[in-house]
Amino acid sequence: MRVTCSKCDKVFNIPDERLPMGKEIAFPCPNCKGIIELDLRSKAIHGNASEFEENMKTDYLTGEALKNKILRKVMDLPPMPQTVLKARDIMANPKSDFKQLADLFETDQAIAAKILKLANSPYYGLGGKVSSIQHASVVLGHKTLGELITMGGTSSLLGEKLEGYGLDAGALWKHSLAVAFGSRIIAQKKEPSLTNDAFTSGLIHDAGKLILDPYITERWELFEEFMSGGQKTFLEAEKEILELDHSEVAAEVCKTWNIPKPLTIAIRYHHHPSRSQGSKLAYIVHVADALAMMTGLGLGIDGTLYQMDEDALEILGIQRVEINDMMGDILNAAKKISES
Ligand SMILES: [Fe+2]
Ligand SMILES: [Fe+2]
C-alpha cells in the first residue's frame, strides 16, 4: 500500500502483509518522524489494497488548495546557503579583498571542501593540486571561482533522487551541470555579456522539480493516464494535474533564494522562451536544456517529447553545423566535472 506522510509528503510503499487490516494504526514517519495515522478499519483482513488506494485518492488536494500547498512547500526548501550569497556579494564588490572571502569560507568548511573537490575535478585539468580557496582563485580566476561557489552550494540539494521524475540520485545534478556548462558555452559564443548569468540560470533551471516530485509520485496513476496517448508532454501533465509546472515553481524558488530578476525570468520561461518578452538568457537556457536532453544526460521521464522552440536557434544565431560540437563540449564538461 502507498502511504503518504501528511507532514513531509514523503510516499512509502508498505507491503500489505505488514499492515494490520481492520485496525486503526499510527507510527512515526521514517523521514520526518511526524506521526502517520492510518485507518484500516474499512479494509477487511486480506482485503483489496487497490480499493483502499482508490479511496485514498479522493483525499488528494486539487485545484487552488493544491496550488497553495505546493507554493507553501517552496518555503520549506533549504535556503541557498548564506555562504554562497555572501560570497557573491563580496565578489561583486570591486573594493573587497580576498581576505574577506577566505574568512567567509573559514566559517563554512563543508562548502569550502565541496568547492575544492570540484576545483580538483579533471575538468579544470589541475591534477588535484588545488589546496585552498585562495589557490583556486589564483589558478582558475575570479569568474571560475564564482561558478565553483554556486556549484558547491547547490550540489547536495540538486543531487537528490527524484522518484516521480524517474531520476536516480545524482541524475538531476548531472543534467543541471550539463545545462549550466551548455548555457555558458552558448553565451560565450553568442552573447558573451551573459556568460556568468547563463551558468547560474542553467544550474538551477530545474529546481522546481525538487518541490513537485513528491506530488507526482503521489499521483503517478494520473500522470500515466494523462500521458498515455503519447501526444502530451510531461510539462503539460504537471500543469494539468498539479496546477503548476516545474518552471513556475522554480521561479518561486528563485524568489526565496534572492536570485536576480533576469535569471528568474530565464528560469521561469526555460521551456517557452518566446513568452519571456525577448529574454536572450531564456533562449540560451532553453537550447542548452534541449542539447543536454539530446546528449542523454539526466534524462528522466520528462525527457521524452521535449519541444525545442523552432525560432530559438535563429534568435541566438546558432548554425545547425555548430550543434554537434556544442553537444560534444557539453558532454565532456559535465562528465569531467562530475568525476569529482
Ligand atoms: Fe525544465
Ligand atoms: Fe532541464
mmCIF file of C-alpha atoms and ligand atoms in Angstrom:
data_model
loop_
_atom_site.group_PDB
_atom_site.id
_atom_site.type_symbol
_atom_site.label_atom_id
_atom_site.label_comp_id
_atom_site.label_asym_id
_atom_site.label_seq_id
_atom_site.Cartn_x
_atom_site.Cartn_y
_atom_site.Cartn_z
ATOM 1 C CA MET A 1 0.000 0.000 0.000
ATOM 2 C CA ARG A 2 1.232 3.505 -0.797
ATOM 3 C CA VAL A 3 1.193 5.650 2.317
ATOM 4 C CA THR A 4 1.837 9.389 2.292
ATOM 5 C CA CYS A 5 3.093 11.289 5.342
ATOM 6 C CA SER A 6 0.802 14.314 5.689
ATOM 7 C CA LYS A 7 3.627 16.316 7.306
ATOM 8 C CA CYS A 8 6.539 15.851 4.880
ATOM 9 C CA ASP A 9 4.611 14.393 1.893
ATOM 10 C CA LYS A 10 7.045 11.510 1.558
ATOM 11 C CA VAL A 11 5.438 8.454 -0.034
ATOM 12 C CA PHE A 12 6.196 4.955 1.253
ATOM 13 C CA ASN A 13 5.300 1.579 -0.141
ATOM 14 C CA ILE A 14 4.365 -0.727 2.708
ATOM 15 C CA PRO A 15 3.709 -4.396 1.881
ATOM 16 C CA ASP A 16 0.058 -5.201 2.635
ATOM 17 C CA GLU A 17 1.021 -8.248 4.665
ATOM 18 C CA ARG A 18 2.766 -5.958 7.181
ATOM 19 C CA LEU A 19 -0.360 -3.880 7.791
ATOM 20 C CA PRO A 20 -2.926 -4.926 10.428
ATOM 21 C CA MET A 21 -6.015 -4.680 8.248
ATOM 22 C CA GLY A 22 -9.238 -3.909 10.107
ATOM 23 C CA LYS A 23 -7.495 -1.654 12.692
ATOM 24 C CA GLU A 24 -6.526 1.966 13.220
ATOM 25 C CA ILE A 25 -2.761 2.450 13.483
ATOM 26 C CA ALA A 26 -0.241 5.253 13.986
ATOM 27 C CA PHE A 27 3.533 5.128 13.510
ATOM 28 C CA PRO A 28 6.389 7.637 13.150
ATOM 29 C CA CYS A 29 7.306 8.696 9.611
ATOM 30 C CA PRO A 30 10.797 7.297 8.861
ATOM 31 C CA ASN A 31 11.620 10.570 7.069
ATOM 32 C CA CYS A 32 10.398 13.422 9.321
ATOM 33 C CA LYS A 33 9.387 11.496 12.479
ATOM 34 C CA GLY A 34 5.895 13.047 12.273
ATOM 35 C CA ILE A 35 3.072 10.669 13.149
ATOM 36 C CA ILE A 36 1.357 8.884 10.246
ATOM 37 C CA GLU A 37 -2.147 7.725 11.106
ATOM 38 C CA LEU A 38 -3.863 5.056 9.051
ATOM 39 C CA ASP A 39 -7.434 3.966 9.345
ATOM 40 C CA LEU A 40 -7.561 0.405 8.042
ATOM 41 C CA ARG A 41 -10.983 -0.376 9.586
ATOM 42 C CA SER A 42 -12.738 -0.227 6.223
ATOM 43 C CA LYS A 43 -10.374 -2.881 4.951
ATOM 44 C CA ALA A 44 -11.159 -6.437 5.730
ATOM 45 C CA ILE A 45 -8.323 -8.742 6.667
ATOM 46 C CA HIS A 46 -6.534 -9.671 3.436
ATOM 47 C CA GLY A 47 -8.752 -7.067 1.791
ATOM 48 C CA ASN A 48 -8.217 -5.445 -1.561
ATOM 49 C CA ALA A 49 -5.396 -2.882 -1.450
ATOM 50 C CA SER A 50 -6.271 -1.180 -4.701
ATOM 51 C CA GLU A 51 -9.794 -0.467 -3.432
ATOM 52 C CA PHE A 52 -8.265 1.305 -0.442
ATOM 53 C CA GLU A 53 -5.921 3.226 -2.687
ATOM 54 C CA GLU A 54 -8.900 4.360 -4.720
ATOM 55 C CA ASN A 55 -10.466 5.723 -1.538
ATOM 56 C CA MET A 56 -7.240 7.469 -0.600
ATOM 57 C CA LYS A 57 -7.165 9.217 -3.940
ATOM 58 C CA THR A 58 -10.296 11.136 -3.084
ATOM 59 C CA ASP A 59 -8.355 12.767 -0.218
ATOM 60 C CA TYR A 60 -5.835 14.260 -2.634
ATOM 61 C CA LEU A 61 -5.844 18.010 -2.729
ATOM 62 C CA THR A 62 -6.722 19.503 -6.094
ATOM 63 C CA GLY A 63 -7.175 22.946 -7.667
ATOM 64 C CA GLU A 64 -6.279 26.100 -5.725
ATOM 65 C CA ALA A 65 -5.779 24.202 -2.446
ATOM 66 C CA LEU A 66 -3.128 22.020 -4.078
ATOM 67 C CA LYS A 67 -1.503 25.001 -5.775
ATOM 68 C CA ASN A 68 -1.268 26.874 -2.477
ATOM 69 C CA LYS A 69 0.156 23.859 -0.704
ATOM 70 C CA ILE A 70 2.850 23.462 -3.376
ATOM 71 C CA LEU A 71 3.733 27.152 -3.153
ATOM 72 C CA ARG A 72 3.989 26.896 0.644
ATOM 73 C CA LYS A 73 6.371 23.965 0.199
ATOM 74 C CA VAL A 74 8.786 26.262 -1.639
ATOM 75 C CA MET A 75 9.382 27.998 1.698
ATOM 76 C CA ASP A 76 10.466 24.656 3.208
ATOM 77 C CA LEU A 77 13.226 24.150 0.655
ATOM 78 C CA PRO A 78 16.654 24.664 2.247
ATOM 79 C CA PRO A 79 17.727 28.243 1.534
ATOM 80 C CA MET A 80 20.577 28.964 -0.832
ATOM 81 C CA PRO A 81 23.423 28.718 1.697
ATOM 82 C CA GLN A 82 24.214 32.122 3.206
ATOM 83 C CA THR A 83 27.859 31.479 2.406
ATOM 84 C CA VAL A 84 27.043 31.428 -1.320
ATOM 85 C CA LEU A 85 25.022 34.655 -1.129
ATOM 86 C CA LYS A 86 27.691 36.431 0.934
ATOM 87 C CA ALA A 87 30.463 35.174 -1.366
ATOM 88 C CA ARG A 88 28.554 36.560 -4.340
ATOM 89 C CA ASP A 89 28.314 39.976 -2.648
ATOM 90 C CA ILE A 90 31.989 40.003 -1.774
ATOM 91 C CA MET A 91 32.982 39.036 -5.314
ATOM 92 C CA ALA A 92 30.695 41.631 -6.868
ATOM 93 C CA ASN A 93 32.269 44.401 -4.804
ATOM 94 C CA PRO A 94 35.417 45.697 -6.531
ATOM 95 C CA LYS A 95 36.669 47.128 -3.211
ATOM 96 C CA SER A 96 36.592 43.779 -1.417
ATOM 97 C CA ASP A 97 39.780 41.827 -0.934
ATOM 98 C CA PHE A 98 40.443 38.149 -0.895
ATOM 99 C CA LYS A 99 40.846 38.075 2.876
ATOM 100 C CA GLN A 100 37.069 38.609 3.268
ATOM 101 C CA LEU A 101 36.347 35.601 1.061
ATOM 102 C CA ALA A 102 38.901 33.462 2.895
ATOM 103 C CA ASP A 103 37.377 34.455 6.271
ATOM 104 C CA LEU A 104 33.909 33.566 4.978
ATOM 105 C CA PHE A 105 34.920 30.067 3.940
ATOM 106 C CA GLU A 106 36.709 29.570 7.262
ATOM 107 C CA THR A 107 33.213 29.595 8.765
ATOM 108 C CA ASP A 108 31.744 27.108 6.276
ATOM 109 C CA GLN A 109 34.194 24.298 5.811
ATOM 110 C CA ALA A 110 31.579 21.992 4.286
ATOM 111 C CA ILE A 111 31.078 24.214 1.237
ATOM 112 C CA ALA A 112 34.790 25.015 1.093
ATOM 113 C CA ALA A 113 35.544 21.283 0.869
ATOM 114 C CA LYS A 114 32.999 20.813 -1.950
ATOM 115 C CA ILE A 115 34.480 23.757 -3.860
ATOM 116 C CA LEU A 116 37.977 22.300 -3.596
ATOM 117 C CA LYS A 117 36.712 18.910 -4.733
ATOM 118 C CA LEU A 118 35.112 20.475 -7.818
ATOM 119 C CA ALA A 119 38.222 22.613 -8.489
ATOM 120 C CA ASN A 120 40.270 19.417 -8.471
ATOM 121 C CA SER A 121 37.977 17.619 -10.933
ATOM 122 C CA PRO A 122 39.512 16.570 -14.271
ATOM 123 C CA TYR A 123 37.541 19.377 -15.987
ATOM 124 C CA TYR A 124 39.956 22.072 -14.786
ATOM 125 C CA GLY A 125 42.996 19.905 -15.551
ATOM 126 C CA LEU A 126 44.956 20.893 -12.453
ATOM 127 C CA GLY A 127 45.673 17.328 -11.408
ATOM 128 C CA GLY A 128 44.286 17.579 -7.875
ATOM 129 C CA LYS A 129 46.726 20.290 -6.839
ATOM 130 C CA VAL A 130 44.290 22.995 -5.704
ATOM 131 C CA SER A 131 44.754 23.212 -1.945
ATOM 132 C CA SER A 132 42.779 26.278 -0.832
ATOM 133 C CA ILE A 133 40.054 28.673 -1.966
ATOM 134 C CA GLN A 134 42.718 31.340 -2.495
ATOM 135 C CA HIS A 135 44.753 28.948 -4.613
ATOM 136 C CA ALA A 136 41.616 28.153 -6.679
ATOM 137 C CA SER A 137 41.037 31.872 -7.210
ATOM 138 C CA VAL A 138 44.629 32.437 -8.352
ATOM 139 C CA VAL A 139 44.894 29.500 -10.743
ATOM 140 C CA LEU A 140 41.315 29.451 -12.060
ATOM 141 C CA GLY A 141 40.388 33.121 -11.859
ATOM 142 C CA HIS A 142 37.676 35.108 -10.178
ATOM 143 C CA LYS A 143 34.849 34.113 -12.551
ATOM 144 C CA THR A 144 35.508 30.391 -12.327
ATOM 145 C CA LEU A 145 35.674 30.655 -8.538
ATOM 146 C CA GLY A 146 32.205 32.235 -8.665
ATOM 147 C CA GLU A 147 30.917 29.220 -10.624
ATOM 148 C CA LEU A 148 32.565 26.808 -8.205
ATOM 149 C CA ILE A 149 30.923 28.540 -5.243
ATOM 150 C CA THR A 150 27.462 28.290 -6.846
ATOM 151 C CA MET A 151 28.028 24.619 -7.692
ATOM 152 C CA GLY A 152 29.354 23.880 -4.181
ATOM 153 C CA GLY A 153 26.266 25.465 -2.636
ATOM 154 C CA THR A 154 23.705 23.562 -4.699
ATOM 155 C CA SER A 155 25.249 20.129 -5.317
ATOM 156 C CA SER A 156 23.661 18.328 -2.336
ATOM 157 C CA LEU A 157 20.201 19.695 -2.991
ATOM 158 C CA LEU A 158 20.238 19.007 -6.738
ATOM 159 C CA GLY A 159 21.808 15.590 -6.175
ATOM 160 C CA GLU A 160 18.696 14.106 -4.590
ATOM 161 C CA LYS A 161 16.837 11.164 -6.071
ATOM 162 C CA LEU A 162 13.546 12.221 -7.714
ATOM 163 C CA GLU A 163 11.263 9.218 -7.872
ATOM 164 C CA GLY A 164 8.383 10.931 -9.688
ATOM 165 C CA TYR A 165 10.679 12.150 -12.457
ATOM 166 C CA GLY A 166 12.457 8.788 -12.707
ATOM 167 C CA LEU A 167 15.793 10.372 -11.747
ATOM 168 C CA ASP A 168 18.262 8.403 -9.632
ATOM 169 C CA ALA A 169 20.405 10.178 -7.052
ATOM 170 C CA GLY A 170 22.852 12.395 -8.925
ATOM 171 C CA ALA A 171 20.943 12.383 -12.234
ATOM 172 C CA LEU A 172 19.386 15.846 -11.817
ATOM 173 C CA TRP A 173 22.782 17.145 -10.696
ATOM 174 C CA LYS A 174 24.408 15.817 -13.896
ATOM 175 C CA HIS A 175 21.626 17.286 -16.027
ATOM 176 C CA SER A 176 21.931 20.628 -14.185
ATOM 177 C CA LEU A 177 25.693 20.668 -14.763
ATOM 178 C CA ALA A 178 25.177 19.866 -18.454
ATOM 179 C CA VAL A 179 22.706 22.748 -18.812
ATOM 180 C CA ALA A 180 24.953 25.119 -16.815
ATOM 181 C CA PHE A 181 28.003 24.380 -18.953
ATOM 182 C CA GLY A 182 25.894 24.290 -22.121
ATOM 183 C CA SER A 183 24.408 27.695 -21.308
ATOM 184 C CA ARG A 184 27.880 29.050 -20.662
ATOM 185 C CA ILE A 185 29.229 27.613 -23.938
ATOM 186 C CA ILE A 186 26.354 29.153 -25.939
ATOM 187 C CA ALA A 187 26.634 32.527 -24.152
ATOM 188 C CA GLN A 188 30.395 32.685 -24.642
ATOM 189 C CA LYS A 189 29.917 32.206 -28.374
ATOM 190 C CA LYS A 190 26.786 34.252 -28.962
ATOM 191 C CA GLU A 191 26.151 36.655 -26.042
ATOM 192 C CA PRO A 192 29.396 36.962 -24.037
ATOM 193 C CA SER A 193 27.980 39.539 -21.619
ATOM 194 C CA LEU A 194 25.519 36.897 -20.358
ATOM 195 C CA THR A 195 28.127 34.213 -19.660
ATOM 196 C CA ASN A 196 28.017 34.323 -15.822
ATOM 197 C CA ASP A 197 24.232 34.629 -15.623
ATOM 198 C CA ALA A 198 23.857 31.809 -18.151
ATOM 199 C CA PHE A 199 25.867 29.446 -15.978
ATOM 200 C CA THR A 200 23.874 30.140 -12.797
ATOM 201 C CA SER A 201 20.482 30.032 -14.572
ATOM 202 C CA GLY A 202 21.408 26.762 -16.248
ATOM 203 C CA LEU A 203 22.487 25.221 -12.970
ATOM 204 C CA ILE A 204 19.242 25.879 -11.102
ATOM 205 C CA HIS A 205 16.740 25.903 -14.006
ATOM 206 C CA ASP A 206 15.016 22.677 -12.889
ATOM 207 C CA ALA A 207 14.984 23.387 -9.130
ATOM 208 C CA GLY A 208 11.157 23.357 -9.279
ATOM 209 C CA LYS A 209 11.335 19.584 -9.749
ATOM 210 C CA LEU A 210 12.569 19.218 -6.167
ATOM 211 C CA ILE A 211 9.248 20.594 -4.964
ATOM 212 C CA LEU A 212 6.916 18.830 -7.422
ATOM 213 C CA ASP A 213 8.472 15.366 -7.188
ATOM 214 C CA PRO A 214 6.513 14.002 -4.169
ATOM 215 C CA TYR A 215 3.219 15.258 -5.649
ATOM 216 C CA ILE A 216 3.986 13.450 -8.919
ATOM 217 C CA THR A 217 4.852 10.228 -7.087
ATOM 218 C CA GLU A 218 1.605 10.515 -5.140
ATOM 219 C CA ARG A 219 -0.466 10.992 -8.311
ATOM 220 C CA TRP A 220 1.501 8.722 -10.587
ATOM 221 C CA GLU A 221 -1.567 6.981 -11.994
ATOM 222 C CA LEU A 222 -2.994 10.339 -13.108
ATOM 223 C CA PHE A 223 0.262 11.203 -14.877
ATOM 224 C CA GLU A 224 0.326 7.830 -16.604
ATOM 225 C CA GLU A 225 -3.237 8.269 -17.744
ATOM 226 C CA PHE A 226 -2.621 11.830 -18.999
ATOM 227 C CA MET A 227 0.481 10.782 -20.926
ATOM 228 C CA SER A 228 -0.978 7.546 -22.288
ATOM 229 C CA GLY A 229 -1.941 8.998 -25.687
ATOM 230 C CA GLY A 230 1.717 9.779 -26.422
ATOM 231 C CA GLN A 231 0.885 13.316 -27.570
ATOM 232 C CA LYS A 232 1.141 15.333 -24.370
ATOM 233 C CA THR A 233 4.358 16.466 -22.723
ATOM 234 C CA PHE A 234 5.230 15.854 -19.099
ATOM 235 C CA LEU A 235 5.266 19.624 -18.578
ATOM 236 C CA GLU A 236 1.637 19.774 -19.723
ATOM 237 C CA ALA A 237 0.808 16.947 -17.312
ATOM 238 C CA GLU A 238 2.357 18.897 -14.408
ATOM 239 C CA LYS A 239 0.246 21.937 -15.228
ATOM 240 C CA GLU A 240 -2.941 19.935 -15.725
ATOM 241 C CA ILE A 241 -2.653 17.719 -12.651
ATOM 242 C CA LEU A 242 -0.707 19.891 -10.197
ATOM 243 C CA GLU A 243 -1.892 23.358 -11.380
ATOM 244 C CA LEU A 244 1.754 24.479 -11.666
ATOM 245 C CA ASP A 245 4.610 23.256 -13.847
ATOM 246 C CA HIS A 246 8.190 22.986 -12.594
ATOM 247 C CA SER A 247 9.317 26.183 -14.346
ATOM 248 C CA GLU A 248 6.683 28.219 -12.489
ATOM 249 C CA VAL A 249 7.705 26.610 -9.213
ATOM 250 C CA ALA A 250 11.394 27.219 -10.000
ATOM 251 C CA ALA A 251 10.644 30.933 -10.373
ATOM 252 C CA GLU A 252 9.186 30.891 -6.839
ATOM 253 C CA VAL A 253 12.296 29.103 -5.602
ATOM 254 C CA CYS A 254 14.384 31.876 -7.216
ATOM 255 C CA LYS A 255 12.490 34.484 -5.206
ATOM 256 C CA THR A 256 13.250 32.752 -1.920
ATOM 257 C CA TRP A 257 16.897 32.315 -2.958
ATOM 258 C CA ASN A 258 17.247 36.020 -3.887
ATOM 259 C CA ILE A 259 18.184 35.183 -7.461
ATOM 260 C CA PRO A 260 18.328 38.355 -9.624
ATOM 261 C CA LYS A 261 15.277 39.036 -11.799
ATOM 262 C CA PRO A 262 16.801 38.456 -15.265
ATOM 263 C CA LEU A 263 17.870 34.965 -14.169
ATOM 264 C CA THR A 264 14.461 34.287 -12.607
ATOM 265 C CA ILE A 265 12.771 35.210 -15.917
ATOM 266 C CA ALA A 266 15.094 32.918 -17.864
ATOM 267 C CA ILE A 267 14.341 30.047 -15.481
ATOM 268 C CA ARG A 268 10.591 30.754 -15.498
ATOM 269 C CA TYR A 269 10.487 30.522 -19.310
ATOM 270 C CA HIS A 270 13.159 27.912 -19.975
ATOM 271 C CA HIS A 271 10.583 25.686 -21.707
ATOM 272 C CA HIS A 272 8.831 28.546 -23.558
ATOM 273 C CA PRO A 273 11.410 31.291 -24.201
ATOM 274 C CA SER A 274 9.101 33.008 -26.707
ATOM 275 C CA ARG A 275 6.881 34.009 -23.740
ATOM 276 C CA SER A 276 9.776 35.731 -21.936
ATOM 277 C CA GLN A 277 9.412 39.045 -23.773
ATOM 278 C CA GLY A 278 12.722 38.636 -25.521
ATOM 279 C CA SER A 279 14.991 37.299 -22.783
ATOM 280 C CA LYS A 280 18.086 36.023 -24.612
ATOM 281 C CA LEU A 281 19.027 34.273 -21.378
ATOM 282 C CA ALA A 282 15.767 32.279 -21.526
ATOM 283 C CA TYR A 283 16.618 31.188 -25.100
ATOM 284 C CA ILE A 284 20.142 30.225 -24.064
ATOM 285 C CA VAL A 285 18.973 28.039 -21.147
ATOM 286 C CA HIS A 286 16.253 26.551 -23.360
ATOM 287 C CA VAL A 287 18.666 25.488 -26.109
ATOM 288 C CA ALA A 288 21.214 24.214 -23.562
ATOM 289 C CA ASP A 289 18.414 22.184 -21.909
ATOM 290 C CA ALA A 290 17.407 20.693 -25.273
ATOM 291 C CA LEU A 291 21.033 19.842 -26.138
ATOM 292 C CA ALA A 292 21.578 18.300 -22.685
ATOM 293 C CA MET A 293 18.476 16.144 -23.273
ATOM 294 C CA MET A 294 19.885 15.132 -26.683
ATOM 295 C CA THR A 295 23.140 14.004 -25.042
ATOM 296 C CA GLY A 296 21.017 11.842 -22.719
ATOM 297 C CA LEU A 297 22.382 13.440 -19.523
ATOM 298 C CA GLY A 298 19.954 13.219 -16.619
ATOM 299 C CA LEU A 299 17.222 12.069 -18.937
ATOM 300 C CA GLY A 300 14.244 11.416 -16.708
ATOM 301 C CA ILE A 301 10.674 10.601 -17.519
ATOM 302 C CA ASP A 302 10.070 14.139 -18.842
ATOM 303 C CA GLY A 303 12.848 13.995 -21.445
ATOM 304 C CA THR A 304 10.614 12.368 -23.999
ATOM 305 C CA LEU A 305 8.704 14.695 -26.323
ATOM 306 C CA TYR A 306 10.913 17.659 -25.416
ATOM 307 C CA GLN A 307 9.784 20.509 -27.620
ATOM 308 C CA MET A 308 12.507 22.854 -28.813
ATOM 309 C CA ASP A 309 11.300 26.343 -29.763
ATOM 310 C CA GLU A 310 11.592 26.482 -33.548
ATOM 311 C CA ASP A 311 12.978 30.033 -33.625
ATOM 312 C CA ALA A 312 15.467 29.569 -30.780
ATOM 313 C CA LEU A 313 18.495 28.686 -32.919
ATOM 314 C CA GLU A 314 17.888 31.580 -35.275
ATOM 315 C CA ILE A 315 17.365 34.079 -32.447
ATOM 316 C CA LEU A 316 20.699 33.063 -30.889
ATOM 317 C CA GLY A 317 22.446 32.877 -34.288
ATOM 318 C CA ILE A 318 23.328 29.207 -33.848
ATOM 319 C CA GLN A 319 24.001 27.321 -37.097
ATOM 320 C CA ARG A 320 22.929 23.679 -37.263
ATOM 321 C CA VAL A 321 26.534 22.685 -38.032
ATOM 322 C CA GLU A 322 27.606 24.078 -34.638
ATOM 323 C CA ILE A 323 25.272 21.816 -32.700
ATOM 324 C CA ASN A 324 27.333 18.635 -32.799
ATOM 325 C CA ASP A 325 30.400 20.420 -31.454
ATOM 326 C CA MET A 326 28.350 22.080 -28.737
ATOM 327 C CA MET A 327 26.880 18.741 -27.670
ATOM 328 C CA GLY A 328 30.356 17.218 -27.549
ATOM 329 C CA ASP A 329 31.602 20.094 -25.367
ATOM 330 C CA ILE A 330 28.608 19.789 -23.024
ATOM 331 C CA LEU A 331 29.055 16.046 -22.630
ATOM 332 C CA ASN A 332 32.752 16.434 -21.994
ATOM 333 C CA ALA A 333 32.333 19.226 -19.422
ATOM 334 C CA ALA A 334 29.537 17.510 -17.486
ATOM 335 C CA LYS A 335 31.387 14.212 -17.439
ATOM 336 C CA LYS A 336 34.678 15.641 -16.259
ATOM 337 C CA ILE A 337 33.258 17.918 -13.591
ATOM 338 C CA SER A 338 31.013 15.203 -12.166
ATOM 339 C CA GLU A 339 34.018 12.886 -11.850
ATOM 340 C CA SER A 340 34.839 14.919 -8.750
HETATM 341 FE FE FE B 1 12.816 22.009 -17.180
HETATM 342 FE FE FE B 2 16.106 20.642 -17.699
#
